[in-house]
């Protein structure tokens, strides 16, 4: 069995994604954000993963290192600023997630305060390690950060749960890689679906259906375009059959920005199913999931318009239920 410190060969460490701010949003305004900050390669790990994600008696969790404890104390101290509230956070070995609420209008952009937080953590860590010659040239964090904006109370709950569940999801991939490299069955709200790849993408906090249609009203078109741009900017997940040229272009853009995809495949997923080319590698990296409605026969169906519409409807339905109960059928535990 792979240990948390010796993950399987296909596992990719958390990498910094797109760090662009949302051009349509005022970062001085009150709001709630999920801030993700990644570790500088030369910096020490922030925590170690412990426990078993399949064992309720020994649940997945993190055990903080000295640098992680410094970060934890500084996160807690953010609550002493009357402008801020930190409802939830997690300190993973190579990155941190902070659910950061801005209560009042700020004199400067939120990025300024994130930068101050990072500087304080690094300053204290350097002061605590004066005997390490190279410490003065090392920061605890990579230079930039990623933000995801919670536009609704529902999105805040999704982000809160995503942060809480982070250690379990990481340990699932490390300890049980066989669950992610062969076809599985999952259940969402009573619906059974066949999947191949990282089914935990279904709980990602930034999930949008990338279904392009000429029948959208101007209001619907504006709504979906904003959702697509936010998912691309925030390295989120786009879900779609990705059939049309426009949908393939959206897929290309989100992958280039470090995001992930969920593809609704038209012909189901058989027990020996394997994606082709790039998407097989993306599945191995945890950045891709294929979903298929269980096949009714051994023969492939023609991809007529009615079937395309059903695939599009499934993409929209799944995107609308990202935080619902997801069960892996025949696993030792549901998640």
PDB file of C-alpha atoms in Angstrom, residues 32-322:
ATOM      1  CA  UNK A  32     -16.617  35.269   0.813  1.00  0.00           C
ATOM      2  CA  UNK A  33     -13.709  33.625  -0.998  1.00  0.00           C
ATOM      3  CA  UNK A  34     -11.901  30.313  -0.995  1.00  0.00           C
ATOM      4  CA  UNK A  35      -8.233  31.282  -1.050  1.00  0.00           C
ATOM      5  CA  UNK A  36      -5.706  28.640  -2.127  1.00  0.00           C
ATOM      6  CA  UNK A  37      -2.004  29.199  -1.494  1.00  0.00           C
ATOM      7  CA  UNK A  38       0.638  26.664  -2.522  1.00  0.00           C
ATOM      8  CA  UNK A  39       3.988  25.742  -1.012  1.00  0.00           C
ATOM      9  CA  UNK A  40       7.286  26.988  -2.364  1.00  0.00           C
ATOM     10  CA  UNK A  41       9.182  23.864  -3.526  1.00  0.00           C
ATOM     11  CA  UNK A  42      12.116  24.524  -1.193  1.00  0.00           C
ATOM     12  CA  UNK A  43       9.899  25.164   1.842  1.00  0.00           C
ATOM     13  CA  UNK A  44       9.150  22.383   4.343  1.00  0.00           C
ATOM     14  CA  UNK A  45       5.849  20.542   4.168  1.00  0.00           C
ATOM     15  CA  UNK A  46       3.053  22.053   6.247  1.00  0.00           C
ATOM     16  CA  UNK A  47       1.502  18.791   7.472  1.00  0.00           C
ATOM     17  CA  UNK A  48       1.397  15.033   7.159  1.00  0.00           C
ATOM     18  CA  UNK A  49      -1.679  13.053   6.168  1.00  0.00           C
ATOM     19  CA  UNK A  50      -2.849  10.524   8.711  1.00  0.00           C
ATOM     20  CA  UNK A  51      -5.630   7.974   9.066  1.00  0.00           C
ATOM     21  CA  UNK A  52      -7.681   5.932   6.614  1.00  0.00           C
ATOM     22  CA  UNK A  53     -10.425   7.526   4.495  1.00  0.00           C
ATOM     23  CA  UNK A  54     -12.353   4.240   4.575  1.00  0.00           C
ATOM     24  CA  UNK A  55     -12.185   3.792   8.372  1.00  0.00           C
ATOM     25  CA  UNK A  56     -14.529   5.838  10.571  1.00  0.00           C
ATOM     26  CA  UNK A  57     -12.510   4.806  13.632  1.00  0.00           C
ATOM     27  CA  UNK A  58      -9.319   6.276  12.149  1.00  0.00           C
ATOM     28  CA  UNK A  59     -10.542   9.115   9.905  1.00  0.00           C
ATOM     29  CA  UNK A  60      -8.402  11.027   7.445  1.00  0.00           C
ATOM     30  CA  UNK A  61      -6.783  14.089   8.989  1.00  0.00           C
ATOM     31  CA  UNK A  62      -3.663  16.251   8.955  1.00  0.00           C
ATOM     32  CA  UNK A  63      -0.912  16.416  11.564  1.00  0.00           C
ATOM     33  CA  UNK A  64       0.790  19.801  11.428  1.00  0.00           C
ATOM     34  CA  UNK A  65       4.538  20.280  11.190  1.00  0.00           C
ATOM     35  CA  UNK A  66       6.216  23.295  12.883  1.00  0.00           C
ATOM     36  CA  UNK A  67       5.708  25.409   9.752  1.00  0.00           C
ATOM     37  CA  UNK A  68       2.081  24.275   9.572  1.00  0.00           C
ATOM     38  CA  UNK A  69       1.495  25.342  13.182  1.00  0.00           C
ATOM     39  CA  UNK A  70       2.820  28.804  12.367  1.00  0.00           C
ATOM     40  CA  UNK A  71       0.406  29.014   9.445  1.00  0.00           C
ATOM     41  CA  UNK A  72      -2.478  27.791  11.612  1.00  0.00           C
ATOM     42  CA  UNK A  73      -1.819  30.435  14.267  1.00  0.00           C
ATOM     43  CA  UNK A  74      -1.710  33.199  11.663  1.00  0.00           C
ATOM     44  CA  UNK A  75      -4.961  32.006  10.077  1.00  0.00           C
ATOM     45  CA  UNK A  76      -6.662  32.045  13.478  1.00  0.00           C
ATOM     46  CA  UNK A  77      -5.271  35.545  14.108  1.00  0.00           C
ATOM     47  CA  UNK A  78      -7.066  36.796  10.993  1.00  0.00           C
ATOM     48  CA  UNK A  79     -10.286  36.613  13.015  1.00  0.00           C
ATOM     49  CA  UNK A  80      -8.959  39.372  15.290  1.00  0.00           C
ATOM     50  CA  UNK A  81      -9.240  41.813  12.383  1.00  0.00           C
ATOM     51  CA  UNK A  82     -12.804  43.251  12.512  1.00  0.00           C
ATOM     52  CA  UNK A  83     -12.926  43.194   8.699  1.00  0.00           C
ATOM     53  CA  UNK A  84     -12.470  39.443   8.442  1.00  0.00           C
ATOM     54  CA  UNK A  85     -13.906  36.114   9.521  1.00  0.00           C
ATOM     55  CA  UNK A  86     -12.416  32.679   8.776  1.00  0.00           C
ATOM     56  CA  UNK A  87     -15.240  30.086   8.877  1.00  0.00           C
ATOM     57  CA  UNK A  88     -13.018  27.175   7.793  1.00  0.00           C
ATOM     58  CA  UNK A  89      -9.519  26.260   6.629  1.00  0.00           C
ATOM     59  CA  UNK A  90      -7.286  23.271   6.020  1.00  0.00           C
ATOM     60  CA  UNK A  91      -3.499  22.991   5.979  1.00  0.00           C
ATOM     61  CA  UNK A  92      -2.424  20.254   3.576  1.00  0.00           C
ATOM     62  CA  UNK A  93       1.195  19.116   3.071  1.00  0.00           C
ATOM     63  CA  UNK A  94       1.757  21.322   0.009  1.00  0.00           C
ATOM     64  CA  UNK A  95      -1.078  23.881   0.027  1.00  0.00           C
ATOM     65  CA  UNK A  96      -3.657  25.576   2.183  1.00  0.00           C
ATOM     66  CA  UNK A  97      -7.322  26.462   1.635  1.00  0.00           C
ATOM     67  CA  UNK A  98      -8.871  29.341   3.590  1.00  0.00           C
ATOM     68  CA  UNK A  99     -12.558  30.235   3.522  1.00  0.00           C
ATOM     69  CA  UNK A 100     -12.046  33.982   3.938  1.00  0.00           C
ATOM     70  CA  UNK A 101     -15.029  36.241   4.612  1.00  0.00           C
ATOM     71  CA  UNK A 102     -14.687  39.997   4.081  1.00  0.00           C
ATOM     72  CA  UNK A 103     -17.293  41.632   6.335  1.00  0.00           C
ATOM     73  CA  UNK A 104     -16.906  45.302   5.354  1.00  0.00           C
ATOM     74  CA  UNK A 105     -15.540  47.402   2.518  1.00  0.00           C
ATOM     75  CA  UNK A 106     -11.727  47.334   2.551  1.00  0.00           C
ATOM     76  CA  UNK A 107      -9.349  50.251   1.912  1.00  0.00           C
ATOM     77  CA  UNK A 108      -7.254  47.951  -0.302  1.00  0.00           C
ATOM     78  CA  UNK A 109      -7.894  44.866  -2.433  1.00  0.00           C
ATOM     79  CA  UNK A 110      -8.116  41.528  -0.648  1.00  0.00           C
ATOM     80  CA  UNK A 111      -4.884  40.486  -2.373  1.00  0.00           C
ATOM     81  CA  UNK A 112      -3.014  43.045  -0.242  1.00  0.00           C
ATOM     82  CA  UNK A 113      -4.156  41.316   2.954  1.00  0.00           C
ATOM     83  CA  UNK A 114      -3.401  37.853   1.596  1.00  0.00           C
ATOM     84  CA  UNK A 115       0.114  39.107   0.868  1.00  0.00           C
ATOM     85  CA  UNK A 116       0.475  40.431   4.440  1.00  0.00           C
ATOM     86  CA  UNK A 117      -0.657  37.072   5.815  1.00  0.00           C
ATOM     87  CA  UNK A 118       1.908  35.219   3.711  1.00  0.00           C
ATOM     88  CA  UNK A 119       4.688  37.632   4.731  1.00  0.00           C
ATOM     89  CA  UNK A 120       3.906  37.247   8.444  1.00  0.00           C
ATOM     90  CA  UNK A 121       3.985  33.447   8.214  1.00  0.00           C
ATOM     91  CA  UNK A 122       7.344  33.462   6.424  1.00  0.00           C
ATOM     92  CA  UNK A 123       8.811  36.078   8.806  1.00  0.00           C
ATOM     93  CA  UNK A 124       7.913  34.036  11.908  1.00  0.00           C
ATOM     94  CA  UNK A 125       9.184  30.821  10.322  1.00  0.00           C
ATOM     95  CA  UNK A 126      12.531  32.453   9.505  1.00  0.00           C
ATOM     96  CA  UNK A 127      12.828  33.838  13.021  1.00  0.00           C
ATOM     97  CA  UNK A 128      12.200  30.351  14.435  1.00  0.00           C
ATOM     98  CA  UNK A 129      14.959  28.820  12.266  1.00  0.00           C
ATOM     99  CA  UNK A 130      17.952  31.180  12.531  1.00  0.00           C
ATOM    100  CA  UNK A 131      20.484  28.352  12.305  1.00  0.00           C
ATOM    101  CA  UNK A 132      19.456  27.282   8.796  1.00  0.00           C
ATOM    102  CA  UNK A 133      21.739  29.288   6.432  1.00  0.00           C
ATOM    103  CA  UNK A 134      19.401  29.237   3.436  1.00  0.00           C
ATOM    104  CA  UNK A 135      16.221  30.107   5.342  1.00  0.00           C
ATOM    105  CA  UNK A 136      16.474  33.838   4.652  1.00  0.00           C
ATOM    106  CA  UNK A 137      16.209  33.148   0.906  1.00  0.00           C
ATOM    107  CA  UNK A 138      13.178  30.868   1.157  1.00  0.00           C
ATOM    108  CA  UNK A 139       9.501  31.787   1.427  1.00  0.00           C
ATOM    109  CA  UNK A 140       6.922  29.384   2.801  1.00  0.00           C
ATOM    110  CA  UNK A 141       4.648  30.114  -0.167  1.00  0.00           C
ATOM    111  CA  UNK A 142       4.691  30.489  -3.910  1.00  0.00           C
ATOM    112  CA  UNK A 143       4.392  34.142  -4.966  1.00  0.00           C
ATOM    113  CA  UNK A 144       0.734  34.150  -6.053  1.00  0.00           C
ATOM    114  CA  UNK A 145      -2.577  32.669  -4.915  1.00  0.00           C
ATOM    115  CA  UNK A 146      -5.863  31.431  -6.344  1.00  0.00           C
ATOM    116  CA  UNK A 147      -9.273  32.778  -5.327  1.00  0.00           C
ATOM    117  CA  UNK A 148     -12.740  31.378  -5.897  1.00  0.00           C
ATOM    118  CA  UNK A 149     -15.650  33.683  -5.217  1.00  0.00           C
ATOM    119  CA  UNK A 150     -18.754  32.475  -3.376  1.00  0.00           C
ATOM    120  CA  UNK A 151     -21.607  34.392  -5.004  1.00  0.00           C
ATOM    121  CA  UNK A 152     -24.348  32.622  -3.016  1.00  0.00           C
ATOM    122  CA  UNK A 153     -24.880  31.112   0.440  1.00  0.00           C
ATOM    123  CA  UNK A 154     -25.171  27.717  -1.239  1.00  0.00           C
ATOM    124  CA  UNK A 155     -21.700  28.168  -2.747  1.00  0.00           C
ATOM    125  CA  UNK A 156     -20.298  29.057   0.695  1.00  0.00           C
ATOM    126  CA  UNK A 157     -21.603  25.744   2.057  1.00  0.00           C
ATOM    127  CA  UNK A 158     -20.077  23.869  -0.892  1.00  0.00           C
ATOM    128  CA  UNK A 159     -16.687  25.527  -0.310  1.00  0.00           C
ATOM    129  CA  UNK A 160     -16.876  24.886   3.447  1.00  0.00           C
ATOM    130  CA  UNK A 161     -17.530  21.181   2.895  1.00  0.00           C
ATOM    131  CA  UNK A 162     -14.859  20.949   0.191  1.00  0.00           C
ATOM    132  CA  UNK A 163     -12.240  22.330   2.601  1.00  0.00           C
ATOM    133  CA  UNK A 164     -13.291  19.973   5.399  1.00  0.00           C
ATOM    134  CA  UNK A 165     -13.155  16.976   3.052  1.00  0.00           C
ATOM    135  CA  UNK A 166      -9.725  17.803   1.566  1.00  0.00           C
ATOM    136  CA  UNK A 167      -7.616  15.325   3.614  1.00  0.00           C
ATOM    137  CA  UNK A 168     -10.013  12.455   2.921  1.00  0.00           C
ATOM    138  CA  UNK A 169     -10.045  13.084  -0.821  1.00  0.00           C
ATOM    139  CA  UNK A 170      -6.248  13.252  -1.018  1.00  0.00           C
ATOM    140  CA  UNK A 171      -5.828  10.074   1.025  1.00  0.00           C
ATOM    141  CA  UNK A 172      -8.421   8.265  -1.098  1.00  0.00           C
ATOM    142  CA  UNK A 173      -6.275   8.778  -4.188  1.00  0.00           C
ATOM    143  CA  UNK A 174      -3.062   7.825  -2.393  1.00  0.00           C
ATOM    144  CA  UNK A 175      -4.260   4.774  -0.451  1.00  0.00           C
ATOM    145  CA  UNK A 176      -6.814   3.407  -2.940  1.00  0.00           C
ATOM    146  CA  UNK A 177      -5.522   4.228  -6.433  1.00  0.00           C
ATOM    147  CA  UNK A 178      -7.343   1.228  -7.912  1.00  0.00           C
ATOM    148  CA  UNK A 179     -10.627   3.073  -7.422  1.00  0.00           C
ATOM    149  CA  UNK A 180      -9.533   5.738  -9.896  1.00  0.00           C
ATOM    150  CA  UNK A 181      -7.933   3.741 -12.703  1.00  0.00           C
ATOM    151  CA  UNK A 182     -10.766   1.409 -13.663  1.00  0.00           C
ATOM    152  CA  UNK A 183     -14.503   1.656 -14.310  1.00  0.00           C
ATOM    153  CA  UNK A 184     -16.682   2.136 -11.232  1.00  0.00           C
ATOM    154  CA  UNK A 185     -20.331   2.672 -10.439  1.00  0.00           C
ATOM    155  CA  UNK A 186     -21.559   5.638  -8.426  1.00  0.00           C
ATOM    156  CA  UNK A 187     -24.954   6.697  -7.119  1.00  0.00           C
ATOM    157  CA  UNK A 188     -26.101  10.336  -7.066  1.00  0.00           C
ATOM    158  CA  UNK A 189     -29.544  10.983  -5.571  1.00  0.00           C
ATOM    159  CA  UNK A 190     -30.637   7.464  -6.456  1.00  0.00           C
ATOM    160  CA  UNK A 191     -29.276   7.568 -10.014  1.00  0.00           C
ATOM    161  CA  UNK A 192     -26.638   4.946 -10.874  1.00  0.00           C
ATOM    162  CA  UNK A 193     -23.936   6.032 -13.328  1.00  0.00           C
ATOM    163  CA  UNK A 194     -20.778   4.401 -14.705  1.00  0.00           C
ATOM    164  CA  UNK A 195     -17.581   6.385 -14.229  1.00  0.00           C
ATOM    165  CA  UNK A 196     -13.880   6.225 -15.028  1.00  0.00           C
ATOM    166  CA  UNK A 197     -11.370   8.594 -13.434  1.00  0.00           C
ATOM    167  CA  UNK A 198     -11.468  10.943 -10.470  1.00  0.00           C
ATOM    168  CA  UNK A 199     -15.098  10.782  -9.313  1.00  0.00           C
ATOM    169  CA  UNK A 200     -14.223  13.214  -6.507  1.00  0.00           C
ATOM    170  CA  UNK A 201     -14.348  16.001  -9.112  1.00  0.00           C
ATOM    171  CA  UNK A 202     -18.122  15.770  -8.674  1.00  0.00           C
ATOM    172  CA  UNK A 203     -17.699  17.571  -5.327  1.00  0.00           C
ATOM    173  CA  UNK A 204     -15.468  20.335  -6.640  1.00  0.00           C
ATOM    174  CA  UNK A 205     -16.620  23.784  -5.411  1.00  0.00           C
ATOM    175  CA  UNK A 206     -16.314  25.362  -8.860  1.00  0.00           C
ATOM    176  CA  UNK A 207     -18.303  23.173 -11.253  1.00  0.00           C
ATOM    177  CA  UNK A 208     -20.109  24.451 -14.360  1.00  0.00           C
ATOM    178  CA  UNK A 209     -21.897  22.734 -17.239  1.00  0.00           C
ATOM    179  CA  UNK A 210     -20.183  23.673 -20.517  1.00  0.00           C
ATOM    180  CA  UNK A 211     -23.163  23.147 -22.798  1.00  0.00           C
ATOM    181  CA  UNK A 212     -23.271  25.707 -25.620  1.00  0.00           C
ATOM    182  CA  UNK A 213     -26.661  26.298 -27.252  1.00  0.00           C
ATOM    183  CA  UNK A 214     -27.972  28.802 -29.805  1.00  0.00           C
ATOM    184  CA  UNK A 215     -31.355  28.598 -28.054  1.00  0.00           C
ATOM    185  CA  UNK A 216     -30.231  30.384 -24.880  1.00  0.00           C
ATOM    186  CA  UNK A 217     -31.967  33.663 -24.142  1.00  0.00           C
ATOM    187  CA  UNK A 218     -29.630  36.663 -23.763  1.00  0.00           C
ATOM    188  CA  UNK A 219     -29.979  36.314 -19.986  1.00  0.00           C
ATOM    189  CA  UNK A 220     -29.200  32.586 -20.052  1.00  0.00           C
ATOM    190  CA  UNK A 221     -26.242  33.144 -22.355  1.00  0.00           C
ATOM    191  CA  UNK A 222     -24.807  35.819 -20.047  1.00  0.00           C
ATOM    192  CA  UNK A 223     -25.321  33.548 -17.011  1.00  0.00           C
ATOM    193  CA  UNK A 224     -23.563  30.559 -18.567  1.00  0.00           C
ATOM    194  CA  UNK A 225     -20.727  32.615 -20.037  1.00  0.00           C
ATOM    195  CA  UNK A 226     -19.979  34.096 -16.626  1.00  0.00           C
ATOM    196  CA  UNK A 227     -20.023  30.607 -15.066  1.00  0.00           C
ATOM    197  CA  UNK A 228     -17.632  29.299 -17.755  1.00  0.00           C
ATOM    198  CA  UNK A 229     -15.218  32.213 -17.356  1.00  0.00           C
ATOM    199  CA  UNK A 230     -15.196  31.868 -13.576  1.00  0.00           C
ATOM    200  CA  UNK A 231     -14.517  28.111 -13.809  1.00  0.00           C
ATOM    201  CA  UNK A 232     -11.679  28.740 -16.268  1.00  0.00           C
ATOM    202  CA  UNK A 233     -10.212  31.590 -14.192  1.00  0.00           C
ATOM    203  CA  UNK A 234     -10.443  29.643 -10.945  1.00  0.00           C
ATOM    204  CA  UNK A 235      -9.071  26.332 -12.285  1.00  0.00           C
ATOM    205  CA  UNK A 236     -12.439  24.720 -11.739  1.00  0.00           C
ATOM    206  CA  UNK A 237     -14.278  21.893 -13.498  1.00  0.00           C
ATOM    207  CA  UNK A 238     -16.302  22.039 -16.719  1.00  0.00           C
ATOM    208  CA  UNK A 239     -18.781  19.246 -17.387  1.00  0.00           C
ATOM    209  CA  UNK A 240     -20.113  18.488 -20.868  1.00  0.00           C
ATOM    210  CA  UNK A 241     -20.153  15.915 -23.677  1.00  0.00           C
ATOM    211  CA  UNK A 242     -17.769  18.387 -25.371  1.00  0.00           C
ATOM    212  CA  UNK A 243     -19.209  17.656 -28.816  1.00  0.00           C
ATOM    213  CA  UNK A 244     -19.461  21.060 -30.495  1.00  0.00           C
ATOM    214  CA  UNK A 245     -16.506  23.185 -31.571  1.00  0.00           C
ATOM    215  CA  UNK A 246     -17.380  25.833 -28.958  1.00  0.00           C
ATOM    216  CA  UNK A 247     -17.510  23.234 -26.179  1.00  0.00           C
ATOM    217  CA  UNK A 248     -14.146  21.798 -27.225  1.00  0.00           C
ATOM    218  CA  UNK A 249     -12.662  25.291 -27.110  1.00  0.00           C
ATOM    219  CA  UNK A 250     -13.955  25.746 -23.544  1.00  0.00           C
ATOM    220  CA  UNK A 251     -12.411  22.393 -22.613  1.00  0.00           C
ATOM    221  CA  UNK A 252      -9.062  23.441 -24.067  1.00  0.00           C
ATOM    222  CA  UNK A 253      -9.099  26.714 -22.155  1.00  0.00           C
ATOM    223  CA  UNK A 254      -9.946  25.236 -18.741  1.00  0.00           C
ATOM    224  CA  UNK A 255      -7.235  22.578 -19.110  1.00  0.00           C
ATOM    225  CA  UNK A 256      -4.665  25.208 -20.096  1.00  0.00           C
ATOM    226  CA  UNK A 257      -5.509  27.133 -16.923  1.00  0.00           C
ATOM    227  CA  UNK A 258      -4.924  24.075 -14.716  1.00  0.00           C
ATOM    228  CA  UNK A 259      -8.578  23.094 -14.333  1.00  0.00           C
ATOM    229  CA  UNK A 260     -10.331  19.785 -14.891  1.00  0.00           C
ATOM    230  CA  UNK A 261     -13.104  18.257 -16.984  1.00  0.00           C
ATOM    231  CA  UNK A 262     -15.986  15.835 -16.582  1.00  0.00           C
ATOM    232  CA  UNK A 263     -16.966  14.361 -19.939  1.00  0.00           C
ATOM    233  CA  UNK A 264     -20.377  12.770 -20.462  1.00  0.00           C
ATOM    234  CA  UNK A 265     -19.553   9.970 -22.882  1.00  0.00           C
ATOM    235  CA  UNK A 266     -22.208   8.971 -25.448  1.00  0.00           C
ATOM    236  CA  UNK A 267     -21.834   5.186 -25.436  1.00  0.00           C
ATOM    237  CA  UNK A 268     -21.562   4.245 -21.779  1.00  0.00           C
ATOM    238  CA  UNK A 269     -18.598   2.816 -19.881  1.00  0.00           C
ATOM    239  CA  UNK A 270     -17.819  -0.894 -20.002  1.00  0.00           C
ATOM    240  CA  UNK A 271     -15.755  -2.730 -17.323  1.00  0.00           C
ATOM    241  CA  UNK A 272     -12.607  -2.611 -19.490  1.00  0.00           C
ATOM    242  CA  UNK A 273     -13.157   0.985 -20.615  1.00  0.00           C
ATOM    243  CA  UNK A 274     -10.148   3.294 -21.056  1.00  0.00           C
ATOM    244  CA  UNK A 275     -10.146   6.906 -22.306  1.00  0.00           C
ATOM    245  CA  UNK A 276      -7.978   7.812 -25.269  1.00  0.00           C
ATOM    246  CA  UNK A 277      -4.819   9.935 -25.433  1.00  0.00           C
ATOM    247  CA  UNK A 278      -4.677  13.107 -23.367  1.00  0.00           C
ATOM    248  CA  UNK A 279      -7.768  12.270 -21.349  1.00  0.00           C
ATOM    249  CA  UNK A 280      -6.255   9.005 -20.115  1.00  0.00           C
ATOM    250  CA  UNK A 281      -3.281  11.012 -18.802  1.00  0.00           C
ATOM    251  CA  UNK A 282      -5.646  13.571 -17.280  1.00  0.00           C
ATOM    252  CA  UNK A 283      -7.533  10.779 -15.490  1.00  0.00           C
ATOM    253  CA  UNK A 284      -4.206   9.531 -14.110  1.00  0.00           C
ATOM    254  CA  UNK A 285      -3.501  13.054 -12.825  1.00  0.00           C
ATOM    255  CA  UNK A 286      -6.915  13.291 -11.180  1.00  0.00           C
ATOM    256  CA  UNK A 287      -8.062  16.025 -13.593  1.00  0.00           C
ATOM    257  CA  UNK A 288     -10.613  14.096 -15.629  1.00  0.00           C
ATOM    258  CA  UNK A 289     -13.732  12.006 -15.094  1.00  0.00           C
ATOM    259  CA  UNK A 290     -15.779  10.195 -17.717  1.00  0.00           C
ATOM    260  CA  UNK A 291     -19.443   9.498 -16.948  1.00  0.00           C
ATOM    261  CA  UNK A 292     -21.758   7.223 -18.898  1.00  0.00           C
ATOM    262  CA  UNK A 293     -25.372   6.179 -18.509  1.00  0.00           C
ATOM    263  CA  UNK A 294     -25.353   2.360 -18.092  1.00  0.00           C
ATOM    264  CA  UNK A 295     -25.633   0.741 -21.520  1.00  0.00           C
ATOM    265  CA  UNK A 296     -28.832  -1.092 -22.372  1.00  0.00           C
ATOM    266  CA  UNK A 297     -27.245  -3.359 -24.993  1.00  0.00           C
ATOM    267  CA  UNK A 298     -23.862  -4.614 -26.238  1.00  0.00           C
ATOM    268  CA  UNK A 299     -24.170  -2.515 -29.393  1.00  0.00           C
ATOM    269  CA  UNK A 300     -23.218   1.130 -29.761  1.00  0.00           C
ATOM    270  CA  UNK A 301     -26.001   3.599 -30.380  1.00  0.00           C
ATOM    271  CA  UNK A 302     -25.860   6.235 -33.097  1.00  0.00           C
ATOM    272  CA  UNK A 303     -25.263   9.743 -31.745  1.00  0.00           C
ATOM    273  CA  UNK A 304     -28.523  11.338 -32.884  1.00  0.00           C
ATOM    274  CA  UNK A 305     -29.714  14.777 -31.794  1.00  0.00           C
ATOM    275  CA  UNK A 306     -32.086  13.383 -29.142  1.00  0.00           C
ATOM    276  CA  UNK A 307     -29.229  11.521 -27.480  1.00  0.00           C
ATOM    277  CA  UNK A 308     -27.006  14.619 -27.558  1.00  0.00           C
ATOM    278  CA  UNK A 309     -29.774  16.529 -25.781  1.00  0.00           C
ATOM    279  CA  UNK A 310     -29.999  13.813 -23.114  1.00  0.00           C
ATOM    280  CA  UNK A 311     -26.236  14.010 -22.564  1.00  0.00           C
ATOM    281  CA  UNK A 312     -26.485  17.795 -22.257  1.00  0.00           C
ATOM    282  CA  UNK A 313     -29.334  17.465 -19.746  1.00  0.00           C
ATOM    283  CA  UNK A 314     -27.252  15.061 -17.662  1.00  0.00           C
ATOM    284  CA  UNK A 315     -24.332  17.505 -17.668  1.00  0.00           C
ATOM    285  CA  UNK A 316     -26.585  20.302 -16.438  1.00  0.00           C
ATOM    286  CA  UNK A 317     -28.184  18.084 -13.788  1.00  0.00           C
ATOM    287  CA  UNK A 318     -24.842  16.947 -12.364  1.00  0.00           C
ATOM    288  CA  UNK A 319     -23.525  20.514 -12.317  1.00  0.00           C
ATOM    289  CA  UNK A 320     -26.608  21.517 -10.327  1.00  0.00           C
ATOM    290  CA  UNK A 321     -25.926  18.876  -7.639  1.00  0.00           C
ATOM    291  CA  UNK A 322     -22.185  19.155  -6.846  1.00  0.00           C
TER     292      UNK A 322
END
